[in-house]
XYZ file of C-alpha atoms in Angstrom:
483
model
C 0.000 0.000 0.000
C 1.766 3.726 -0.910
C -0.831 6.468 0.239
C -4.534 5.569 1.465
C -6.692 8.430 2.690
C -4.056 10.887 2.620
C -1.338 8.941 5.063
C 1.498 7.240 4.503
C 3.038 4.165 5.365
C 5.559 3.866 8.184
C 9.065 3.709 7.209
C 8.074 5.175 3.922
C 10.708 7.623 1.797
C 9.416 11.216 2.344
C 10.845 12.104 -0.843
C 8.984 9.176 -2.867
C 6.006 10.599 -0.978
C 6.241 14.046 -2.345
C 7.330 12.952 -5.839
C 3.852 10.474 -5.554
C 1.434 13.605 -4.414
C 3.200 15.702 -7.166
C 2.412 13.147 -9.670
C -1.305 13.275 -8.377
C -1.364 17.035 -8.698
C -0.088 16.747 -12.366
C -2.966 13.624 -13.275
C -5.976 15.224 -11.798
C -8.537 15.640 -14.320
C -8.749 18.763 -16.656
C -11.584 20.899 -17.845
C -10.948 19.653 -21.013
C -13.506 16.777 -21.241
C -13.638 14.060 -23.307
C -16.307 15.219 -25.251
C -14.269 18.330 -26.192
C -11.106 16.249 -27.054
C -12.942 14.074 -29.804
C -14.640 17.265 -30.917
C -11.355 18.970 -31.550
C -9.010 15.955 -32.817
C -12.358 15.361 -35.686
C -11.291 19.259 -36.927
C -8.198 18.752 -36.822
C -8.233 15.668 -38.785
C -10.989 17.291 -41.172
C -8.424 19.834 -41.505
C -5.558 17.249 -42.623
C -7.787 16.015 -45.203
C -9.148 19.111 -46.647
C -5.825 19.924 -47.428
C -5.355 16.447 -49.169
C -8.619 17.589 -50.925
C -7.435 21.148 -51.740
C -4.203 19.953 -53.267
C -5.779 17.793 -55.855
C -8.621 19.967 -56.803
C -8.658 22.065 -60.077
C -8.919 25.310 -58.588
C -5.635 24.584 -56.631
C -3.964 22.134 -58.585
C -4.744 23.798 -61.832
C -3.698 22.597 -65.570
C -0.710 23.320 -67.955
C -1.198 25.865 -70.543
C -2.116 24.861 -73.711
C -1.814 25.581 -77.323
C -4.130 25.177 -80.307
C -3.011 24.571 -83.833
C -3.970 27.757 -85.221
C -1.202 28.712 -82.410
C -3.424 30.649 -79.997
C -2.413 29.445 -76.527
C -3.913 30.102 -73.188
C -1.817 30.422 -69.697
C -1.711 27.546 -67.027
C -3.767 27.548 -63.587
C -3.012 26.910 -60.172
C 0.197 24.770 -58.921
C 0.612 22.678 -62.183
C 0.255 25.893 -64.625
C 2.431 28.924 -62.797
C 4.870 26.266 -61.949
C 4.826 24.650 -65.256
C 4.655 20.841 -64.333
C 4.378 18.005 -66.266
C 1.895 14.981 -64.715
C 4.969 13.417 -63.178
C 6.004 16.104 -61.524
C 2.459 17.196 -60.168
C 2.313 13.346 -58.854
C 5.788 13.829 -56.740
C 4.091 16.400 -55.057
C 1.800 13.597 -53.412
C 4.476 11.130 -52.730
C 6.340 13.546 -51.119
C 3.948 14.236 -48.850
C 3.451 10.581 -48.143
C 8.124 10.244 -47.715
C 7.504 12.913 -44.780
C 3.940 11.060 -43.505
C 5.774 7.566 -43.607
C 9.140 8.107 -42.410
C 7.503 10.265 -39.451
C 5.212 8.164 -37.962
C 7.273 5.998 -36.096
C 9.563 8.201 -35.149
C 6.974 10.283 -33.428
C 5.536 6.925 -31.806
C 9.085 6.374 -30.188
C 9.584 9.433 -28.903
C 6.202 9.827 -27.353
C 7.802 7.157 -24.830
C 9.728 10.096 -23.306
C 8.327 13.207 -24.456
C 4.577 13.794 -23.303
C 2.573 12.507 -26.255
C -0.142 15.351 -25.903
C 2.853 17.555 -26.190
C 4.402 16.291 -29.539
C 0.525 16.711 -31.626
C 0.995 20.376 -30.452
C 4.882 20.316 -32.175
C 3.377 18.135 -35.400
C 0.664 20.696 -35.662
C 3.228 23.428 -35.162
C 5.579 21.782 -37.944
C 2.205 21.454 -40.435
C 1.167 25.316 -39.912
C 4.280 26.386 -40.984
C 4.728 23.490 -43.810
C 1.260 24.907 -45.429
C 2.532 28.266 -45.281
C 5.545 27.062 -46.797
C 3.478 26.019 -49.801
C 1.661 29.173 -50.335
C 5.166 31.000 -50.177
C 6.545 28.484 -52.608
C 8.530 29.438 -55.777
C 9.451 26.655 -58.024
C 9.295 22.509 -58.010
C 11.460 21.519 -55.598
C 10.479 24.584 -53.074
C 6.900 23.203 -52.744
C 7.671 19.783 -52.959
C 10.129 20.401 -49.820
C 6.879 21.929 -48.085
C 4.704 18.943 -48.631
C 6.958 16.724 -47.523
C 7.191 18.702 -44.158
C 2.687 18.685 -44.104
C 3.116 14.853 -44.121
C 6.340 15.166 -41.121
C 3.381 17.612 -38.981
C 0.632 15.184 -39.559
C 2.684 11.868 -38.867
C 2.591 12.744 -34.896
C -1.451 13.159 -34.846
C -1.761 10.189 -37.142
C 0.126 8.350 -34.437
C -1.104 9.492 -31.354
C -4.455 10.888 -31.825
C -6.240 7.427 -32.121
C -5.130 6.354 -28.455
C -5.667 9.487 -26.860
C -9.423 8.721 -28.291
C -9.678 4.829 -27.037
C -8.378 6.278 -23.380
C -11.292 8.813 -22.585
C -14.373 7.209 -24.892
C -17.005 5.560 -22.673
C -16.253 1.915 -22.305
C -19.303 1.406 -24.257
C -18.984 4.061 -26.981
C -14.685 2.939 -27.573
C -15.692 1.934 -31.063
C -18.400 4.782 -32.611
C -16.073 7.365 -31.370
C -13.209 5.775 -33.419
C -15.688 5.635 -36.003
C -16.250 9.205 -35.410
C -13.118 10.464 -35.656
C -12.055 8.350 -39.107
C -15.539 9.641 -40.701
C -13.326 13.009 -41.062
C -11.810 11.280 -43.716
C -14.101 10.798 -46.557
C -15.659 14.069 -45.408
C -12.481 16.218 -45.648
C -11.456 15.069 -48.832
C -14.996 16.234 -50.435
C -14.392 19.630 -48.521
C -11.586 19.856 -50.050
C -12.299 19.786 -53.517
C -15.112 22.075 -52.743
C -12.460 24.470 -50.622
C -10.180 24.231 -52.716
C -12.633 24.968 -56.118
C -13.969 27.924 -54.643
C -10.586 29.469 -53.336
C -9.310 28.863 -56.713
C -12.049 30.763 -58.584
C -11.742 33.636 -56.678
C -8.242 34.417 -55.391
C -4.752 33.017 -56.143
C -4.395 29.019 -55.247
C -1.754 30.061 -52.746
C -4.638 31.823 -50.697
C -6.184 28.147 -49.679
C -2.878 27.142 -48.302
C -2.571 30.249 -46.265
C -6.440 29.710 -45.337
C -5.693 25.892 -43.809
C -2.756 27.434 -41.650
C -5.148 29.839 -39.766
C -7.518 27.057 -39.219
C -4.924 24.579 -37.719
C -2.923 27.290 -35.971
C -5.473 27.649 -32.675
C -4.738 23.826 -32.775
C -1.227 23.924 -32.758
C -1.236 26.309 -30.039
C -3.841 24.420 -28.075
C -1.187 21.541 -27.709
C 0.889 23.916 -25.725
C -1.408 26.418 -23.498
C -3.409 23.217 -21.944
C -2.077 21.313 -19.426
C -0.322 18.149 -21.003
C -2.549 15.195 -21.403
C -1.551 11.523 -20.209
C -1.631 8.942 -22.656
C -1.803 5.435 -20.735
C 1.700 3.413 -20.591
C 3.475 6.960 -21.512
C 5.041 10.070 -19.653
C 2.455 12.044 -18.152
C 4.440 14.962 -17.344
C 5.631 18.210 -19.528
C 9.381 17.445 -18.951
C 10.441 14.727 -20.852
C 10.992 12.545 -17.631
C 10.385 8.919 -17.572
C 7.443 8.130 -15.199
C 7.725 4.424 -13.300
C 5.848 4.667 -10.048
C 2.506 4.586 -11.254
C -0.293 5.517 -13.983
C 1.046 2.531 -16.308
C 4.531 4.089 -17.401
C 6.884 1.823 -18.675
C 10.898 2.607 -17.316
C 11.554 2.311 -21.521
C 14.263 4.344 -23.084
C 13.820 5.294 -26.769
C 16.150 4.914 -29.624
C 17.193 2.621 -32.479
C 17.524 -0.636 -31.018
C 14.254 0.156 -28.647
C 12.200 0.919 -31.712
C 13.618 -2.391 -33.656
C 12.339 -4.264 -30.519
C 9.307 -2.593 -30.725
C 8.919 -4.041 -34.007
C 9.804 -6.882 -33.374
C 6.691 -7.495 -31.206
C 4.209 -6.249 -33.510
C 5.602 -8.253 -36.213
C 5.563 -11.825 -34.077
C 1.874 -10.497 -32.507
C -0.306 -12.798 -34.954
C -3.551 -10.603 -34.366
C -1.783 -7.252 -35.630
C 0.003 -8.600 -38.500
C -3.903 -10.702 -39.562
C -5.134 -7.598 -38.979
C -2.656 -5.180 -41.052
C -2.616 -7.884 -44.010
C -6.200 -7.371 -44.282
C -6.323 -3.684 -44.141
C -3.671 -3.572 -46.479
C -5.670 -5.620 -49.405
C -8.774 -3.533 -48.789
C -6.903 -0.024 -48.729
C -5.585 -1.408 -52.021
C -9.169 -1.170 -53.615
C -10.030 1.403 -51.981
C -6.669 3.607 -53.179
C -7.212 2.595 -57.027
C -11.507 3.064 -56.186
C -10.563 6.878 -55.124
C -8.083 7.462 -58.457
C -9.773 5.772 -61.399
C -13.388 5.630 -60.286
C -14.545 8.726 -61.968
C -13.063 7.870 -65.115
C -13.856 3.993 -65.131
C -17.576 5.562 -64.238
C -17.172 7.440 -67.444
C -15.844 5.064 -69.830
C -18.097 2.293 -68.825
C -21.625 4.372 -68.093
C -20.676 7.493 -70.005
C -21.283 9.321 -66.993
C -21.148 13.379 -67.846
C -20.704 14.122 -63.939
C -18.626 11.168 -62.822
C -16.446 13.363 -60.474
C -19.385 14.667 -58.593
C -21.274 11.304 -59.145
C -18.505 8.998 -57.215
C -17.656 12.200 -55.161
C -20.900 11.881 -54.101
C -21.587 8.496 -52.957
C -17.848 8.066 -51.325
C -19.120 11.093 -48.934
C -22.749 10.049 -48.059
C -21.231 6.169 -47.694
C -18.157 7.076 -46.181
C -19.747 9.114 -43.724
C -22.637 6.516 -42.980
C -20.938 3.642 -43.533
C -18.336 4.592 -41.156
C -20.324 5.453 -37.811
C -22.245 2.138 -38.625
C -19.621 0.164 -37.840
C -18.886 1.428 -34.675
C -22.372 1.733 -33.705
C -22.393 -1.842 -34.880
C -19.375 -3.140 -33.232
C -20.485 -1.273 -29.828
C -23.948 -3.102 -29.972
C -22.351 -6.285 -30.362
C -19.843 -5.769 -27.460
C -16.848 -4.390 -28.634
C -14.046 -7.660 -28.467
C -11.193 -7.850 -30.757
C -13.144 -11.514 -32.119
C -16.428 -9.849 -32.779
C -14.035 -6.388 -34.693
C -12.862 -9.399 -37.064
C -16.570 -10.971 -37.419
C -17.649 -7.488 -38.669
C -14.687 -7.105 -40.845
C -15.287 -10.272 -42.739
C -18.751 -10.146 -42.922
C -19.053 -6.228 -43.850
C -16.203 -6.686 -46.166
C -17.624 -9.650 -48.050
C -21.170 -8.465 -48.812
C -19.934 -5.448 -49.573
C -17.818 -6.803 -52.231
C -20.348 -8.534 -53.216
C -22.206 -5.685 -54.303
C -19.541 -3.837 -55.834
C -18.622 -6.331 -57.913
C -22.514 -7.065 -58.866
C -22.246 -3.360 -59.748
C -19.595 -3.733 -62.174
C -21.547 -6.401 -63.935
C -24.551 -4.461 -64.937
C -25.018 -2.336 -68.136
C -27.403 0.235 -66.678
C -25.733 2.999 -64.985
C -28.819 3.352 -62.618
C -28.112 -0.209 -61.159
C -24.654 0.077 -61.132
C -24.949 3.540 -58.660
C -27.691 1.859 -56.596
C -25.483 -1.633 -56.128
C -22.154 0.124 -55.893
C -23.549 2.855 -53.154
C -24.978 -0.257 -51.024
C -21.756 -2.069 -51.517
C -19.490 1.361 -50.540
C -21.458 1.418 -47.350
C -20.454 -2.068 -46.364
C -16.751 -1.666 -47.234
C -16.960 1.344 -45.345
C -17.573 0.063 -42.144
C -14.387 -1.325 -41.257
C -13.210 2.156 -39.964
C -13.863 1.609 -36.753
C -13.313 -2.055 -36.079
C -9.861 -1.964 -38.452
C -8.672 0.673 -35.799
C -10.195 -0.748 -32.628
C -7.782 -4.215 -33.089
C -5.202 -1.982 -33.837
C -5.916 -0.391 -30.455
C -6.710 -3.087 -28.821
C -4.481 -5.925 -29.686
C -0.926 -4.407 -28.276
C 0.210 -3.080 -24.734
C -0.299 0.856 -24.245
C 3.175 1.328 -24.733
C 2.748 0.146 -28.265
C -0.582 1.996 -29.589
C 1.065 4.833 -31.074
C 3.678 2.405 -32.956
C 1.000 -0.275 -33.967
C -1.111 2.951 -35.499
C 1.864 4.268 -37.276
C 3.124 1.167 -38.648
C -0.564 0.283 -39.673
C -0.275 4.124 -41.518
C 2.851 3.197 -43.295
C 1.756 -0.890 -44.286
C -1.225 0.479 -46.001
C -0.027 2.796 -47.592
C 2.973 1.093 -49.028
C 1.494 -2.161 -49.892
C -2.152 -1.101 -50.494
C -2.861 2.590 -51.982
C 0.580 3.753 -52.992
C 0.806 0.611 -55.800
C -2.492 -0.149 -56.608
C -3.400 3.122 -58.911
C -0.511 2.372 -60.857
C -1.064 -1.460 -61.268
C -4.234 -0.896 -62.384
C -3.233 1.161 -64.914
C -1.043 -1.308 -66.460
C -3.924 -4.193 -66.287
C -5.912 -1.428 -67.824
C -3.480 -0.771 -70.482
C -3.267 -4.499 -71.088
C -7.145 -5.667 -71.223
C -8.105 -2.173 -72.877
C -11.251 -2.939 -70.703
C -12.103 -0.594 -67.914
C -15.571 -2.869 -66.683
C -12.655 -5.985 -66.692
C -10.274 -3.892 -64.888
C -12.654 -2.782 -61.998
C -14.103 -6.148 -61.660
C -10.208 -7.459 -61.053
C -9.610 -4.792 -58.402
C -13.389 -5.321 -56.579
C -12.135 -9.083 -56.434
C -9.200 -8.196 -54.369
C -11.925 -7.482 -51.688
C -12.536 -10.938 -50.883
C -9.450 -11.884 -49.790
C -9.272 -8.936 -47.735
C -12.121 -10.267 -46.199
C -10.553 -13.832 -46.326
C -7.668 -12.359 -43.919
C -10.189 -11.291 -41.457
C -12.007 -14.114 -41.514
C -8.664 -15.898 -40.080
C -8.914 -13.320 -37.196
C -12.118 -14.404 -35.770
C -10.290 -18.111 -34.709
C -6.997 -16.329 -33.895
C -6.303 -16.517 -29.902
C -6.857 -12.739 -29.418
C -6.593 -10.989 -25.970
C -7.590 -7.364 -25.174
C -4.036 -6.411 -24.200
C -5.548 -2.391 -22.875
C -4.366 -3.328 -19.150
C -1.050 -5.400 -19.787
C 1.401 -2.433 -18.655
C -0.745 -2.272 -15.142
C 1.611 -2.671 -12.351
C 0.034 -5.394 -9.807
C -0.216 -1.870 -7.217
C -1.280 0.342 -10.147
C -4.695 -0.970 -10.189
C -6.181 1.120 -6.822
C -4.138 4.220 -7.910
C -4.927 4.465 -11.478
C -8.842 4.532 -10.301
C -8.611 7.657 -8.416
C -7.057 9.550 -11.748
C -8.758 7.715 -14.393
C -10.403 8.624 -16.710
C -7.771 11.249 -17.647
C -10.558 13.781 -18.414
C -14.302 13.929 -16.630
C -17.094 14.769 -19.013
C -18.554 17.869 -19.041
């Protein structure tokens, strides 16, 4: 026993004792409820993805100039036209993003073992503010492409840490819809964006929507500095970058090279994680190719006159739905890492089921009616994807497990599938072929999680409790009392 109704134990280091009741002091709760914290981590991850939406819409993005035969010529718009790109050049700009996003991640997930967590979002916001700003100051190729990288380095520590800063103050009941919550900013800041990012254009120079994202994110940024630090469980609580090991789940873990290899090496051996991450990878690579060639598959097999706005459409209205679903879903059904993977498969399955149905009909009025059912399926794996991810490592290892699950996907799913299916495309000359090829790559997906469900799975939330831990953590947990 350390400290029960304010005495102390006989024999028992003054010193220790003082450190302890400082410790309280720092962990009582804050008037920043949990309510407030989903509320402001779904803007700021809106935000991310309205610039991802910004950046590839016409009125930002723009078009080379171009010249007719009779030799008139008109000038160039937005990033592509004052900078003079060609397509190559105007796609580095997104993989350069993704360099910073990927390398990032884990690197912010290791530090966050001796740097408060709550404290590095406020320095990733910082480093995004000025990255965006960077972009609308931007004079050539190389100068903007050095800024995006630098937007993907900002986001990479709220990609990483926001998700278990989430999972720690949701209501036991509720852990799943407000993951589902917060990844429903997703679909819906990418169709903000191409509306932001349209309007801005046709009005005022494309630099102005860069400069327009920075003084949304800044109160953010600073937000992650004026408030007191939040604890993340199995991580330094303080503001000092001191190593916590008495209590509130901290694990006495340096950081560094050979600490983040280790690191790996669990997740890699952790047959739940990797199930999981294989599975998330083959669906992301549908999803990836779905979000590039969709319009134009829409209009070469339906000779749809609005495909961008048709597709744009249904991925917002599905995405959005689709998404709380499945943590409404999950939730209902009681949210275990066994029942995340039961909804995965299933949801998965059916809803490649319909999509590929879709493909196979020649009226463009069943195809939108199947592929919109199907799209809401797919799309609720949001939730329970994230939830195992949460769920199915220590504390100590959420913020790795989500940035590793960042980079897999990416890597292996999105960042390769656009341009594979342009090659099967330029092979089979067939764009209804094509999509039914990449909607088939769904069912393994759902395959994978099918595995899950008979996997031996453990909710590993409480493994970095210390046996004593248990009374103390009660009287400061949950971090933040609802308003």
């Amino acid at each position: 026993m350390d400290v029960v109704d304010g005495g102390v134990d006989r024999g028992q280091n003054p010193r220790a004792t003082m450190e302890r009741d400082s410790d309280d002091k720092i962990a009582e709760p804050s008037w920043f409820s949990p309510k407030k914290l989903l509320f402001v981590f779904c803007v700021v991850n809106l935000i991310n993805y309205i610039d991802r939406g910004a950046i590839a819409s016409n009125g930002v993005n723009g078009s080379l100039g171009t010249c007719t035969s009779t030799g008139t010529c008109s000038s160039g718009s937005g990033i592509q036209g004052d900078f003079n790109l060609s397509n190559f050049q105007d796609g580095v700009l997104s993989s350069a993003f993704m360099v910073g996003l990927l390398v990032a991640s884990p690197i912010f997930a290791s530090v966050a073992k001796s740097v408060n967590p709550f404290r590095l979002i406020g320095i990733g916001l910082s480093i995004w503010t000025l990255a965006v700003i960077g972009c609308g100051l931007s004079f050539d190729f190389w100068s903007i492409t050095f800024c995006r990288m630098f937007v993907g380095v900002g986001e990479a520590s709220f990609v990483s840490l926001a998700a278990p800063f989430i999972d720690d103050n949701a209501p036991q009941a509720q852990k799943s819809a407000w993951l589902a919550m917060f990844y429903m900013c997703i679909p819906t800041g990418y169709a903000l964006g191409y509306v932001y990012g349209g309007l801005v254009g046709s009005v005022l120079p494309w630099r102005a929507a860069f400069w327009g994202e920075a003084i949304l994110m800044l109160p953010f940024a600073v937000l992650g500095f004026v408030i007191k630090p939040l604890h993340l469980k199995g991580f330094a609580p303080d503001d000092k970058g001191k190593n916590r090991t008495d209590n509130l789940n901290v694990l006495p873990t340096g950081y560094g090279f050979s600490a983040v290899l280790k690191d790996l090496k669990l997740l890699l051996v952790d047959k739940v994680y990797v199930t999981n991450i294989l599975g998330y990878i083959a669906y992301n690579f549908v999803l990836g190719a779905y979000s590039y060639w969709g319009p134009k598959a829409g209009y070469n097999i339906y000779k749809m006159e609005n495909a961008d706005m048709i597709f744009g459409g249904i991925t917002v209205i599905c995405g959005i739905v689709g998404t709380l679903s499945g943590g409404v879903v999950l939730d209902f059904m009681d949210a275990t890492i066994s029942n995340a993977f039961k909804l995965l498969s299933v949801s998965t399955f059916i809803g490649g089921l319909f999509c590929f149905a879709a493909f196979c009909f020649k009226s463009m009025y069943a195809f939108l009616a199947l592929f919109a059912v199907g799209e809401l399926l797919v799309f609720a794996t949001q939730g329970p994807v994230n939830f195992i991810v949460l769920h199915c490592v220590k504390p100590s290892l959420r913020p790795l497990a989500m940035a590793m699950s960042t980079v897999s996907i990416h890597i292996f799913g999105d960042v390769p599938s656009s341009p594979l299916v342009g090659v099967l495309q330029d092979y089979v000359h067939n764009w209804r072929v094509t999509a039914l090829v990449l909607t088939f790559v769904l069912f393994p997906a759902a395959a994978i999680w099918f595995i899950g469900i008979f996997l031996n799975s453990v909710d590993r939330y409480n493994e970095d409790s210390e046996p004593d831990a248990v009374t103390r953590e009660s009287a400061v947990a949950p971090l933040l009392e609802d308003a």
